[in-house]
Amino acid sequence: QTPGNETPSYNDIVGNNYQEKIVNYAQTFGGRNESALSGYCQAWVADVYFDVLGGTRQSAASAKDAGNAWAVSDDMNNIPLGACVYAIYNPYGHVAIYIGNGQVASNDGTSYGIPRIETLSNFTDWASRKPGYVKMCWGWNGGNNYDLRNMN
């Protein structure tokens, strides 16, 4: 490879304060009401972003709809901290939050109210076997790019 075109390691990714707060919260937030239930992954992501960032709670009918509306890239090698990782498949898809070091968090835990932490590779492999699988991509809940903000 030529200099400047190296594939970054997961350890090289550094986030701003918005991103770090999203990551820290996603690792511990088990959801509330319906967002704590398996099958309500997009509601869980919307709650994480709203609880951390405030403003207006933004969501979509499904993870598939959110990914189709708010995806930024399908490059799974350069996902910013705190970004949503969308698995687009029929009928609803799935979404998790990238927490760094090749891992994602989602509400699809083994127990009610406990977030699931797994490798991005496992998440991608699992999603690619779903009926109606289309693609993996990443973006930001509500379409707002938190990678560009600097929160003090």
PDB file of C-alpha atoms in Angstrom, residues 2-143:
ATOM      1  CA  THR A   2       1.051   3.550  -0.577  1.00  0.00           C
ATOM      2  CA  PRO A   3       1.509   5.896   2.407  1.00  0.00           C
ATOM      3  CA  GLY A   4      -1.771   7.484   3.441  1.00  0.00           C
ATOM      4  CA  ASN A   5      -3.840   4.555   2.131  1.00  0.00           C
ATOM      5  CA  GLU A   6      -3.277   2.154   5.008  1.00  0.00           C
ATOM      6  CA  THR A   7      -6.290   0.419   6.465  1.00  0.00           C
ATOM      7  CA  PRO A   8      -6.758   1.872   9.960  1.00  0.00           C
ATOM      8  CA  SER A   9      -6.779  -0.469  12.915  1.00  0.00           C
ATOM      9  CA  TYR A  10      -9.766  -0.202  15.205  1.00  0.00           C
ATOM     10  CA  ASN A  11      -7.491   1.177  17.927  1.00  0.00           C
ATOM     11  CA  ASP A  12      -6.668   4.199  15.742  1.00  0.00           C
ATOM     12  CA  ILE A  13     -10.240   5.491  15.823  1.00  0.00           C
ATOM     13  CA  VAL A  14     -10.719   8.418  18.208  1.00  0.00           C
ATOM     14  CA  GLY A  15     -14.037  10.113  18.798  1.00  0.00           C
ATOM     15  CA  ASN A  16     -15.136  13.510  19.981  1.00  0.00           C
ATOM     16  CA  ASN A  17     -17.117  13.978  23.191  1.00  0.00           C
ATOM     17  CA  TYR A  18     -20.480  13.378  21.469  1.00  0.00           C
ATOM     18  CA  GLN A  19     -19.268  10.080  20.090  1.00  0.00           C
ATOM     19  CA  GLU A  20     -17.659   8.971  23.340  1.00  0.00           C
ATOM     20  CA  LYS A  21     -20.847   9.717  25.299  1.00  0.00           C
ATOM     21  CA  ILE A  22     -22.932   7.718  22.805  1.00  0.00           C
ATOM     22  CA  VAL A  23     -20.504   4.792  23.083  1.00  0.00           C
ATOM     23  CA  ASN A  24     -20.386   4.821  26.888  1.00  0.00           C
ATOM     24  CA  TYR A  25     -24.169   4.998  27.201  1.00  0.00           C
ATOM     25  CA  ALA A  26     -24.808   2.299  24.571  1.00  0.00           C
ATOM     26  CA  GLN A  27     -22.648  -0.158  26.495  1.00  0.00           C
ATOM     27  CA  THR A  28     -24.786   0.131  29.628  1.00  0.00           C
ATOM     28  CA  PHE A  29     -28.274   1.288  28.547  1.00  0.00           C
ATOM     29  CA  GLY A  30     -30.674  -1.618  28.474  1.00  0.00           C
ATOM     30  CA  GLY A  31     -33.570   0.368  27.078  1.00  0.00           C
ATOM     31  CA  ARG A  32     -36.889   1.349  28.587  1.00  0.00           C
ATOM     32  CA  ASN A  33     -40.382   0.179  27.830  1.00  0.00           C
ATOM     33  CA  GLU A  34     -40.445  -1.188  24.279  1.00  0.00           C
ATOM     34  CA  SER A  35     -36.832  -0.239  23.435  1.00  0.00           C
ATOM     35  CA  ALA A  36     -35.657  -2.846  25.979  1.00  0.00           C
ATOM     36  CA  LEU A  37     -37.341  -5.604  23.991  1.00  0.00           C
ATOM     37  CA  SER A  38     -35.717  -7.639  21.247  1.00  0.00           C
ATOM     38  CA  GLY A  39     -37.192  -6.500  17.933  1.00  0.00           C
ATOM     39  CA  TYR A  40     -37.169  -2.823  18.860  1.00  0.00           C
ATOM     40  CA  CYS A  41     -33.560  -2.090  17.960  1.00  0.00           C
ATOM     41  CA  GLN A  42     -34.296   1.192  16.169  1.00  0.00           C
ATOM     42  CA  ALA A  43     -36.274   2.436  19.173  1.00  0.00           C
ATOM     43  CA  TRP A  44     -33.293   1.543  21.388  1.00  0.00           C
ATOM     44  CA  VAL A  45     -30.884   3.488  19.156  1.00  0.00           C
ATOM     45  CA  ALA A  46     -33.256   6.476  19.111  1.00  0.00           C
ATOM     46  CA  ASP A  47     -33.397   6.375  22.931  1.00  0.00           C
ATOM     47  CA  VAL A  48     -29.597   6.202  23.230  1.00  0.00           C
ATOM     48  CA  TYR A  49     -29.110   9.204  20.954  1.00  0.00           C
ATOM     49  CA  PHE A  50     -31.924  11.186  22.603  1.00  0.00           C
ATOM     50  CA  ASP A  51     -30.781  10.465  26.154  1.00  0.00           C
ATOM     51  CA  VAL A  52     -27.199  11.474  25.353  1.00  0.00           C
ATOM     52  CA  LEU A  53     -27.747  14.354  22.941  1.00  0.00           C
ATOM     53  CA  GLY A  54     -31.176  15.727  23.848  1.00  0.00           C
ATOM     54  CA  GLY A  55     -33.168  17.676  21.298  1.00  0.00           C
ATOM     55  CA  THR A  56     -35.932  15.888  19.429  1.00  0.00           C
ATOM     56  CA  ARG A  57     -36.091  12.092  19.586  1.00  0.00           C
ATOM     57  CA  GLN A  58     -35.646  10.856  16.024  1.00  0.00           C
ATOM     58  CA  SER A  59     -36.510   7.373  14.901  1.00  0.00           C
ATOM     59  CA  ALA A  60     -37.836   5.408  11.955  1.00  0.00           C
ATOM     60  CA  ALA A  61     -40.380   2.619  11.562  1.00  0.00           C
ATOM     61  CA  SER A  62     -37.598   0.011  11.364  1.00  0.00           C
ATOM     62  CA  ALA A  63     -33.838  -0.381  11.231  1.00  0.00           C
ATOM     63  CA  LYS A  64     -34.166  -1.097   7.509  1.00  0.00           C
ATOM     64  CA  ASP A  65     -35.997   2.203   6.964  1.00  0.00           C
ATOM     65  CA  ALA A  66     -33.464   4.087   9.102  1.00  0.00           C
ATOM     66  CA  GLY A  67     -30.520   2.587   7.226  1.00  0.00           C
ATOM     67  CA  ASN A  68     -32.066   3.365   3.859  1.00  0.00           C
ATOM     68  CA  ALA A  69     -32.707   6.960   4.939  1.00  0.00           C
ATOM     69  CA  TRP A  70     -29.599   7.794   6.988  1.00  0.00           C
ATOM     70  CA  ALA A  71     -26.755   5.585   5.711  1.00  0.00           C
ATOM     71  CA  VAL A  72     -23.526   7.412   4.976  1.00  0.00           C
ATOM     72  CA  SER A  73     -21.297   4.586   3.737  1.00  0.00           C
ATOM     73  CA  ASP A  74     -21.048   0.850   3.252  1.00  0.00           C
ATOM     74  CA  ASP A  75     -17.320   0.870   4.096  1.00  0.00           C
ATOM     75  CA  MET A  76     -17.215  -1.322   7.189  1.00  0.00           C
ATOM     76  CA  ASN A  77     -13.500  -0.599   7.726  1.00  0.00           C
ATOM     77  CA  ASN A  78     -13.927   3.066   8.672  1.00  0.00           C
ATOM     78  CA  ILE A  79     -16.912   3.299  11.005  1.00  0.00           C
ATOM     79  CA  PRO A  80     -16.733   6.261  13.398  1.00  0.00           C
ATOM     80  CA  LEU A  81     -17.355   5.733  17.093  1.00  0.00           C
ATOM     81  CA  GLY A  82     -21.017   6.051  18.020  1.00  0.00           C
ATOM     82  CA  ALA A  83     -22.258   5.563  14.456  1.00  0.00           C
ATOM     83  CA  CYS A  84     -25.207   3.292  13.738  1.00  0.00           C
ATOM     84  CA  VAL A  85     -24.371   0.074  11.914  1.00  0.00           C
ATOM     85  CA  TYR A  86     -27.348  -1.001   9.831  1.00  0.00           C
ATOM     86  CA  ALA A  87     -28.043  -4.494   8.557  1.00  0.00           C
ATOM     87  CA  ILE A  88     -30.447  -4.016   5.677  1.00  0.00           C
ATOM     88  CA  TYR A  89     -32.621  -7.092   5.142  1.00  0.00           C
ATOM     89  CA  ASN A  90     -36.333  -7.853   4.799  1.00  0.00           C
ATOM     90  CA  PRO A  91     -38.624  -7.096   6.409  1.00  0.00           C
ATOM     91  CA  TYR A  92     -37.193  -4.946   9.240  1.00  0.00           C
ATOM     92  CA  GLY A  93     -33.399  -5.146   9.378  1.00  0.00           C
ATOM     93  CA  HIS A  94     -31.323  -4.614  12.503  1.00  0.00           C
ATOM     94  CA  VAL A  95     -29.209  -1.782  13.904  1.00  0.00           C
ATOM     95  CA  ALA A  96     -26.417  -1.576  16.449  1.00  0.00           C
ATOM     96  CA  ILE A  97     -24.067   1.190  17.614  1.00  0.00           C
ATOM     97  CA  TYR A  98     -20.367   0.988  16.860  1.00  0.00           C
ATOM     98  CA  ILE A  99     -18.494   1.179  20.188  1.00  0.00           C
ATOM     99  CA  GLY A 100     -14.919   0.855  18.933  1.00  0.00           C
ATOM    100  CA  ASN A 101     -12.294  -1.858  18.684  1.00  0.00           C
ATOM    101  CA  GLY A 102     -14.379  -3.809  16.179  1.00  0.00           C
ATOM    102  CA  GLN A 103     -17.421  -4.119  18.466  1.00  0.00           C
ATOM    103  CA  VAL A 104     -21.075  -3.086  18.359  1.00  0.00           C
ATOM    104  CA  ALA A 105     -23.791  -2.780  21.005  1.00  0.00           C
ATOM    105  CA  SER A 106     -27.500  -3.398  20.478  1.00  0.00           C
ATOM    106  CA  ASN A 107     -30.628  -4.115  22.482  1.00  0.00           C
ATOM    107  CA  ASP A 108     -30.720  -7.677  21.210  1.00  0.00           C
ATOM    108  CA  GLY A 109     -29.330  -8.969  24.481  1.00  0.00           C
ATOM    109  CA  THR A 110     -29.668 -12.326  26.108  1.00  0.00           C
ATOM    110  CA  SER A 111     -31.718 -10.780  28.902  1.00  0.00           C
ATOM    111  CA  TYR A 112     -34.298  -8.012  29.137  1.00  0.00           C
ATOM    112  CA  GLY A 113     -32.595  -4.656  29.613  1.00  0.00           C
ATOM    113  CA  ILE A 114     -29.039  -5.846  29.005  1.00  0.00           C
ATOM    114  CA  PRO A 115     -27.321  -4.565  25.840  1.00  0.00           C
ATOM    115  CA  ARG A 116     -25.621  -7.124  23.643  1.00  0.00           C
ATOM    116  CA  ILE A 117     -21.951  -6.479  22.891  1.00  0.00           C
ATOM    117  CA  GLU A 118     -20.500  -8.434  19.982  1.00  0.00           C
ATOM    118  CA  THR A 119     -17.873  -8.124  17.315  1.00  0.00           C
ATOM    119  CA  LEU A 120     -18.704  -6.293  14.119  1.00  0.00           C
ATOM    120  CA  SER A 121     -17.604  -9.421  12.263  1.00  0.00           C
ATOM    121  CA  ASN A 122     -20.136 -11.609  14.112  1.00  0.00           C
ATOM    122  CA  PHE A 123     -22.879  -9.016  13.558  1.00  0.00           C
ATOM    123  CA  THR A 124     -22.093  -8.831   9.833  1.00  0.00           C
ATOM    124  CA  ASP A 125     -21.897 -12.618   9.463  1.00  0.00           C
ATOM    125  CA  TRP A 126     -25.216 -13.078  11.293  1.00  0.00           C
ATOM    126  CA  ALA A 127     -26.969 -10.415   9.201  1.00  0.00           C
ATOM    127  CA  SER A 128     -25.650 -11.755   5.889  1.00  0.00           C
ATOM    128  CA  ARG A 129     -27.470 -15.037   6.540  1.00  0.00           C
ATOM    129  CA  LYS A 130     -30.868 -13.364   7.081  1.00  0.00           C
ATOM    130  CA  PRO A 131     -33.530 -13.889   4.394  1.00  0.00           C
ATOM    131  CA  GLY A 132     -33.746 -10.899   2.097  1.00  0.00           C
ATOM    132  CA  TYR A 133     -30.267  -9.639   3.077  1.00  0.00           C
ATOM    133  CA  VAL A 134     -29.236  -6.596   1.027  1.00  0.00           C
ATOM    134  CA  LYS A 135     -26.194  -4.966   2.645  1.00  0.00           C
ATOM    135  CA  MET A 136     -24.398  -3.595   5.693  1.00  0.00           C
ATOM    136  CA  CYS A 137     -23.890   0.154   6.027  1.00  0.00           C
ATOM    137  CA  TRP A 138     -23.357   2.803   8.673  1.00  0.00           C
ATOM    138  CA  GLY A 139     -24.735   6.254   9.352  1.00  0.00           C
ATOM    139  CA  TRP A 140     -26.088   8.469  12.121  1.00  0.00           C
ATOM    140  CA  ASN A 141     -29.467   8.270  13.798  1.00  0.00           C
ATOM    141  CA  GLY A 142     -31.677  11.006  12.389  1.00  0.00           C
ATOM    142  CA  GLY A 143     -29.131  11.749   9.660  1.00  0.00           C
TER     143      GLY A 143
END
